[in-house]
mmCIF file of C-alpha atoms in Angstrom:
data_model
loop_
_atom_site.group_PDB
_atom_site.id
_atom_site.type_symbol
_atom_site.label_atom_id
_atom_site.label_comp_id
_atom_site.label_asym_id
_atom_site.label_seq_id
_atom_site.Cartn_x
_atom_site.Cartn_y
_atom_site.Cartn_z
ATOM 1 C CA MET A 281 -11.660 -4.069 -23.524
ATOM 2 C CA LYS A 282 -12.840 -1.583 -20.785
ATOM 3 C CA ILE A 283 -9.774 0.723 -19.188
ATOM 4 C CA LEU A 284 -9.794 2.580 -16.077
ATOM 5 C CA ASN A 285 -7.529 5.298 -16.214
ATOM 6 C CA LEU A 286 -7.078 6.710 -12.616
ATOM 7 C CA TYR A 287 -5.452 10.109 -11.611
ATOM 8 C CA ALA A 288 -5.902 10.952 -15.428
ATOM 9 C CA GLY A 289 -4.495 14.470 -15.401
ATOM 10 C CA ILE A 290 -4.553 15.360 -19.054
ATOM 11 C CA GLY A 291 -3.715 11.650 -20.060
ATOM 12 C CA GLY A 292 -0.208 11.624 -20.991
ATOM 13 C CA ASN A 293 -0.333 7.741 -20.487
ATOM 14 C CA ARG A 294 -2.970 7.364 -22.865
ATOM 15 C CA LYS A 295 -2.061 9.591 -25.506
ATOM 16 C CA ASN A 296 -0.797 6.617 -27.746
ATOM 17 C CA TRP A 297 -3.375 3.776 -26.785
ATOM 18 C CA LYS A 298 -5.258 2.215 -29.565
ATOM 19 C CA GLY A 299 -8.766 0.677 -28.875
ATOM 20 C CA GLY A 300 -10.381 -0.011 -25.800
ATOM 21 C CA ASP A 301 -13.146 1.984 -23.824
ATOM 22 C CA VAL A 302 -11.568 4.292 -21.970
ATOM 23 C CA THR A 303 -13.205 5.739 -18.630
ATOM 24 C CA ALA A 304 -10.454 8.464 -17.475
ATOM 25 C CA ILE A 305 -11.103 9.346 -13.458
ATOM 26 C CA GLU A 306 -9.794 13.088 -12.584
ATOM 27 C CA TYR A 307 -10.515 15.185 -9.541
ATOM 28 C CA ASN A 308 -9.789 18.459 -10.987
ATOM 29 C CA GLN A 309 -12.467 20.090 -13.087
ATOM 30 C CA GLU A 310 -10.290 22.279 -14.944
ATOM 31 C CA ILE A 311 -7.812 19.394 -15.885
ATOM 32 C CA ALA A 312 -10.527 16.937 -16.653
ATOM 33 C CA GLU A 313 -12.060 19.602 -19.428
ATOM 34 C CA VAL A 314 -8.557 19.707 -21.064
ATOM 35 C CA TYR A 315 -8.693 15.936 -21.113
ATOM 36 C CA LYS A 316 -12.091 15.643 -22.567
ATOM 37 C CA GLN A 317 -10.791 17.962 -25.582
ATOM 38 C CA LEU A 318 -7.494 15.823 -26.096
ATOM 39 C CA HIS A 319 -9.623 12.618 -25.703
ATOM 40 C CA PRO A 320 -13.033 13.331 -26.841
ATOM 41 C CA ASN A 321 -13.945 9.589 -27.324
ATOM 42 C CA ASP A 322 -13.139 8.756 -23.702
ATOM 43 C CA LYS A 323 -15.887 8.937 -20.707
ATOM 44 C CA VAL A 324 -14.474 11.226 -18.138
ATOM 45 C CA ILE A 325 -15.540 11.513 -14.353
ATOM 46 C CA ILE A 326 -14.969 13.832 -12.336
ATOM 47 C CA VAL A 327 -14.667 12.054 -8.710
ATOM 48 C CA ASP A 328 -11.942 10.893 -6.328
ATOM 49 C CA ALA A 329 -9.947 8.454 -7.975
ATOM 50 C CA HIS A 330 -8.978 6.187 -4.875
ATOM 51 C CA ASP A 331 -12.593 6.088 -4.011
ATOM 52 C CA TYR A 332 -13.740 5.244 -7.540
ATOM 53 C CA LEU A 333 -11.250 2.330 -7.603
ATOM 54 C CA ALA A 334 -12.682 0.607 -4.565
ATOM 55 C CA LYS A 335 -16.059 0.713 -5.713
ATOM 56 C CA HIS A 336 -15.512 -0.235 -9.405
ATOM 57 C CA TRP A 337 -12.208 -2.125 -9.828
ATOM 58 C CA LYS A 338 -14.355 -5.294 -10.873
ATOM 59 C CA ASP A 339 -15.997 -3.525 -14.089
ATOM 60 C CA TYR A 340 -13.048 -3.037 -15.970
ATOM 61 C CA ASP A 341 -10.339 -5.452 -17.817
ATOM 62 C CA PHE A 342 -7.205 -2.901 -17.254
ATOM 63 C CA ILE A 343 -6.705 -0.354 -14.821
ATOM 64 C CA TRP A 344 -4.231 1.911 -15.033
ATOM 65 C CA SER A 345 -3.171 4.233 -11.696
ATOM 66 C CA SER A 346 -1.107 7.129 -11.349
ATOM 67 C CA PRO A 347 -1.631 8.380 -7.834
ATOM 68 C CA PRO A 348 0.191 12.048 -7.132
ATOM 69 C CA CYS A 349 3.754 11.787 -6.485
ATOM 70 C CA GLN A 350 4.677 14.793 -4.634
ATOM 71 C CA SER A 351 4.602 13.228 -1.221
ATOM 72 C CA HIS A 352 6.913 10.366 -2.160
ATOM 73 C CA SER A 353 9.226 12.409 -4.569
ATOM 74 C CA LYS A 354 13.086 12.919 -3.880
ATOM 75 C CA VAL A 355 12.801 16.408 -5.451
ATOM 76 C CA ARG A 356 9.927 17.449 -3.192
ATOM 77 C CA MET A 357 11.713 16.083 -0.116
ATOM 78 C CA MET A 358 14.977 17.532 -0.783
ATOM 79 C CA ALA A 359 13.177 21.075 -1.651
ATOM 80 C CA SER A 360 11.550 20.690 1.960
ATOM 81 C CA LYS A 361 14.831 20.438 3.597
ATOM 82 C CA GLY A 362 16.138 23.036 2.008
ATOM 83 C CA GLY A 363 12.924 25.500 3.254
ATOM 84 C CA SER A 364 11.345 25.905 -0.438
ATOM 85 C CA TYR A 365 8.540 23.868 0.356
ATOM 86 C CA ASP A 366 6.689 22.400 3.793
ATOM 87 C CA ALA A 367 7.706 18.720 4.683
ATOM 88 C CA ILE A 368 4.883 16.469 3.950
ATOM 89 C CA MET A 369 4.334 12.779 4.970
ATOM 90 C CA PRO A 370 4.097 10.251 2.370
ATOM 91 C CA ASP A 371 0.531 9.402 1.021
ATOM 92 C CA MET A 372 -0.109 5.791 1.652
ATOM 93 C CA LYS A 373 -2.829 5.742 -0.934
ATOM 94 C CA LEU A 374 -0.119 4.587 -3.233
ATOM 95 C CA TRP A 375 0.599 1.450 -1.157
ATOM 96 C CA SER A 376 -3.148 0.587 -0.221
ATOM 97 C CA GLU A 377 -3.899 0.649 -3.848
ATOM 98 C CA ILE A 378 -0.929 -1.601 -4.996
ATOM 99 C CA ILE A 379 -1.639 -4.035 -1.957
ATOM 100 C CA PHE A 380 -5.105 -4.121 -2.808
ATOM 101 C CA LEU A 381 -4.876 -4.604 -6.662
ATOM 102 C CA GLN A 382 -1.990 -7.135 -6.014
ATOM 103 C CA ASN A 383 -4.450 -9.404 -3.992
ATOM 104 C CA PHE A 384 -7.780 -8.615 -5.675
ATOM 105 C CA CYS A 385 -6.838 -9.129 -9.151
ATOM 106 C CA LYS A 386 -4.969 -12.241 -8.588
ATOM 107 C CA ASN A 387 -6.300 -14.989 -10.238
ATOM 108 C CA THR A 388 -8.625 -12.877 -12.337
ATOM 109 C CA ASP A 389 -8.336 -11.664 -15.873
ATOM 110 C CA ILE A 390 -8.197 -7.894 -14.791
ATOM 111 C CA LYS A 391 -4.786 -6.832 -15.573
ATOM 112 C CA PHE A 392 -3.389 -3.762 -13.414
ATOM 113 C CA VAL A 393 -0.460 -0.997 -13.226
ATOM 114 C CA VAL A 394 0.095 1.424 -10.620
ATOM 115 C CA GLU A 395 2.722 4.033 -11.676
ATOM 116 C CA ASN A 396 4.689 6.703 -9.422
ATOM 117 C CA VAL A 397 8.280 8.101 -9.219
ATOM 118 C CA LYS A 398 11.158 6.432 -7.280
ATOM 119 C CA PRO A 399 10.302 7.398 -3.822
ATOM 120 C CA TYR A 400 13.024 9.052 -1.391
ATOM 121 C CA TYR A 401 12.555 6.120 1.006
ATOM 122 C CA LYS A 402 12.786 2.623 0.251
ATOM 123 C CA PRO A 403 9.599 1.295 -1.449
ATOM 124 C CA LEU A 404 7.017 -0.419 0.493
ATOM 125 C CA VAL A 405 6.284 -3.013 -1.989
ATOM 126 C CA GLU A 406 8.883 -4.326 -4.521
ATOM 127 C CA PRO A 407 8.061 -2.821 -7.912
ATOM 128 C CA THR A 408 7.522 -5.187 -11.036
ATOM 129 C CA ALA A 409 9.697 -2.552 -13.302
ATOM 130 C CA LYS A 410 11.616 0.619 -13.473
ATOM 131 C CA ILE A 411 11.529 2.626 -16.167
ATOM 132 C CA GLY A 412 14.108 5.677 -15.860
ATOM 133 C CA ARG A 413 12.668 7.492 -12.434
ATOM 134 C CA HIS A 414 9.268 5.663 -12.423
ATOM 135 C CA LEU A 415 8.298 2.406 -10.623
ATOM 136 C CA PHE A 416 5.449 0.211 -11.846
ATOM 137 C CA TRP A 417 3.704 -2.397 -10.006
ATOM 138 C CA SER A 418 1.741 -4.700 -11.958
ATOM 139 C CA ASN A 419 0.388 -8.482 -12.198
ATOM 140 C CA PHE A 420 1.846 -8.759 -15.822
ATOM 141 C CA ASN A 421 5.881 -8.579 -16.895
ATOM 142 C CA ILE A 422 6.998 -5.158 -17.924
ATOM 143 C CA PRO A 423 10.450 -5.639 -19.144
ATOM 144 C CA GLU A 424 12.836 -2.988 -18.342
ATOM 145 C CA ILE A 425 13.898 -0.571 -21.464
ATOM 146 C CA ILE A 426 15.105 2.949 -22.313
ATOM 147 C CA ILE A 427 12.688 5.059 -24.314
ATOM 148 C CA LYS A 428 14.291 7.124 -26.960
ATOM 149 C CA ASP A 429 11.887 7.963 -29.561
ATOM 150 C CA GLY A 430 11.933 11.931 -29.170
ATOM 151 C CA LEU A 431 12.047 11.723 -25.321
ATOM 152 C CA THR A 432 14.749 10.526 -22.665
ATOM 153 C CA HIS A 433 13.944 9.212 -19.472
ATOM 154 C CA ASN A 434 16.866 9.025 -16.900
ATOM 155 C CA GLU A 435 17.510 9.559 -13.408
ATOM 156 C CA ARG A 436 17.243 13.446 -13.221
ATOM 157 C CA GLY A 437 13.847 13.398 -14.543
ATOM 158 C CA SER A 438 11.719 13.619 -17.772
ATOM 159 C CA SER A 439 10.113 15.523 -20.502
ATOM 160 C CA VAL A 440 6.769 15.376 -22.098
ATOM 161 C CA LYS A 441 7.297 18.813 -23.859
ATOM 162 C CA GLY A 442 6.353 18.467 -27.438
ATOM 163 C CA TYR A 443 3.336 15.985 -26.883
ATOM 164 C CA PHE A 444 0.988 18.725 -25.479
ATOM 165 C CA ASP A 445 0.763 22.271 -26.170
ATOM 166 C CA LEU A 446 -1.408 24.148 -23.657
ATOM 167 C CA ARG A 447 -0.892 27.541 -24.649
ATOM 168 C CA PRO A 448 -4.657 27.460 -26.406
ATOM 169 C CA TYR A 449 -6.141 26.660 -22.763
ATOM 170 C CA LYS A 450 -6.686 29.327 -20.169
ATOM 171 C CA LEU A 451 -5.780 27.702 -16.780
ATOM 172 C CA LYS A 452 -5.462 28.560 -13.101
ATOM 173 C CA HIS A 453 -3.244 25.998 -12.664
ATOM 174 C CA ARG A 454 0.599 25.980 -13.689
ATOM 175 C CA LYS A 455 0.785 24.326 -17.214
ATOM 176 C CA ASP A 456 4.546 23.389 -17.095
ATOM 177 C CA GLN A 457 3.309 21.459 -13.633
ATOM 178 C CA ILE A 458 0.125 20.076 -15.614
ATOM 179 C CA ILE A 459 2.841 18.545 -18.444
ATOM 180 C CA ARG A 460 5.376 17.561 -15.650
ATOM 181 C CA ASN A 461 2.740 15.247 -14.110
ATOM 182 C CA CYS A 462 2.320 13.725 -17.264
ATOM 183 C CA VAL A 463 3.441 10.095 -18.105
ATOM 184 C CA ASP A 464 5.780 10.038 -21.129
ATOM 185 C CA PRO A 465 3.257 8.850 -23.900
ATOM 186 C CA ASN A 466 5.782 6.448 -24.833
ATOM 187 C CA VAL A 467 6.301 4.764 -21.640
ATOM 188 C CA GLY A 468 2.391 4.280 -21.149
ATOM 189 C CA ASN A 469 1.963 2.829 -24.597
ATOM 190 C CA TYR A 470 4.615 0.249 -24.037
ATOM 191 C CA VAL A 471 3.441 -0.732 -20.663
ATOM 192 C CA PHE A 472 -0.100 -0.847 -22.002
ATOM 193 C CA GLU A 473 1.212 -3.049 -24.909
ATOM 194 C CA CYS A 474 2.942 -5.318 -22.290
ATOM 195 C CA SER A 475 -0.312 -6.026 -20.455
ATOM 196 C CA MET A 476 -1.540 -7.377 -23.786
ATOM 197 C CA VAL A 477 0.995 -10.058 -24.183
ATOM 198 C CA ASN A 478 1.077 -11.098 -20.732
#
C-alpha cells in the first residue's frame, strides 16, 4: 500500500501504523529532519503539501492530510480577541482539500482522510466523524469512539506527551508546540485501521 502523509510534522498520526510504503510531506526542514529520525523507513519530501497533493494524489492508495489548524482554532480566535495574537482569516486550503478529495477520490480505490480541529465557526463541509476536539472528513466510515490508552481526548484539548521526547534535538521551533501539533498516535492508528475495513 502506498501512503501519503501530508503536513506530516514529526509523524504523530503515523507512529503506530503497521506496514505500507509511507511518503511524508513536510515543508519545514528542521521538523522534517526529526521525522526522518523517528520514522527512518519513510520517504520524506520537503515541499508544500497542498501543491504536492494536487499533483500526486493519484499515486497513492491512502491519503492522510492534517492542514495547519491555527486559523480555524477556537483557542487562537479567543486569544486574538483578547489581544494575545493578531486576528487571522481561516485558511481555505483545508476546505479546498476536502472538496477536492471528496470528488476526485469518489468511485476510486483511493482512501482519504482530512483531519483538523473543530473550528470556531460552523464547518463548511459536514465531517464524517468527530473524535475529541478533532473532526475527520473521509470516504470511509470512522465510528466515533473515546481513545483512552494512556491519553484522553476531550473538548478541552489533547496531549501527546509521553509519545515523543524532543529533548535530544536542538530545534529553533518550540518543542511543546511541535508536540501539540501532533495527532494522538492512538487516534491516527484507529482511523488508519478503519480505512482497511471499509
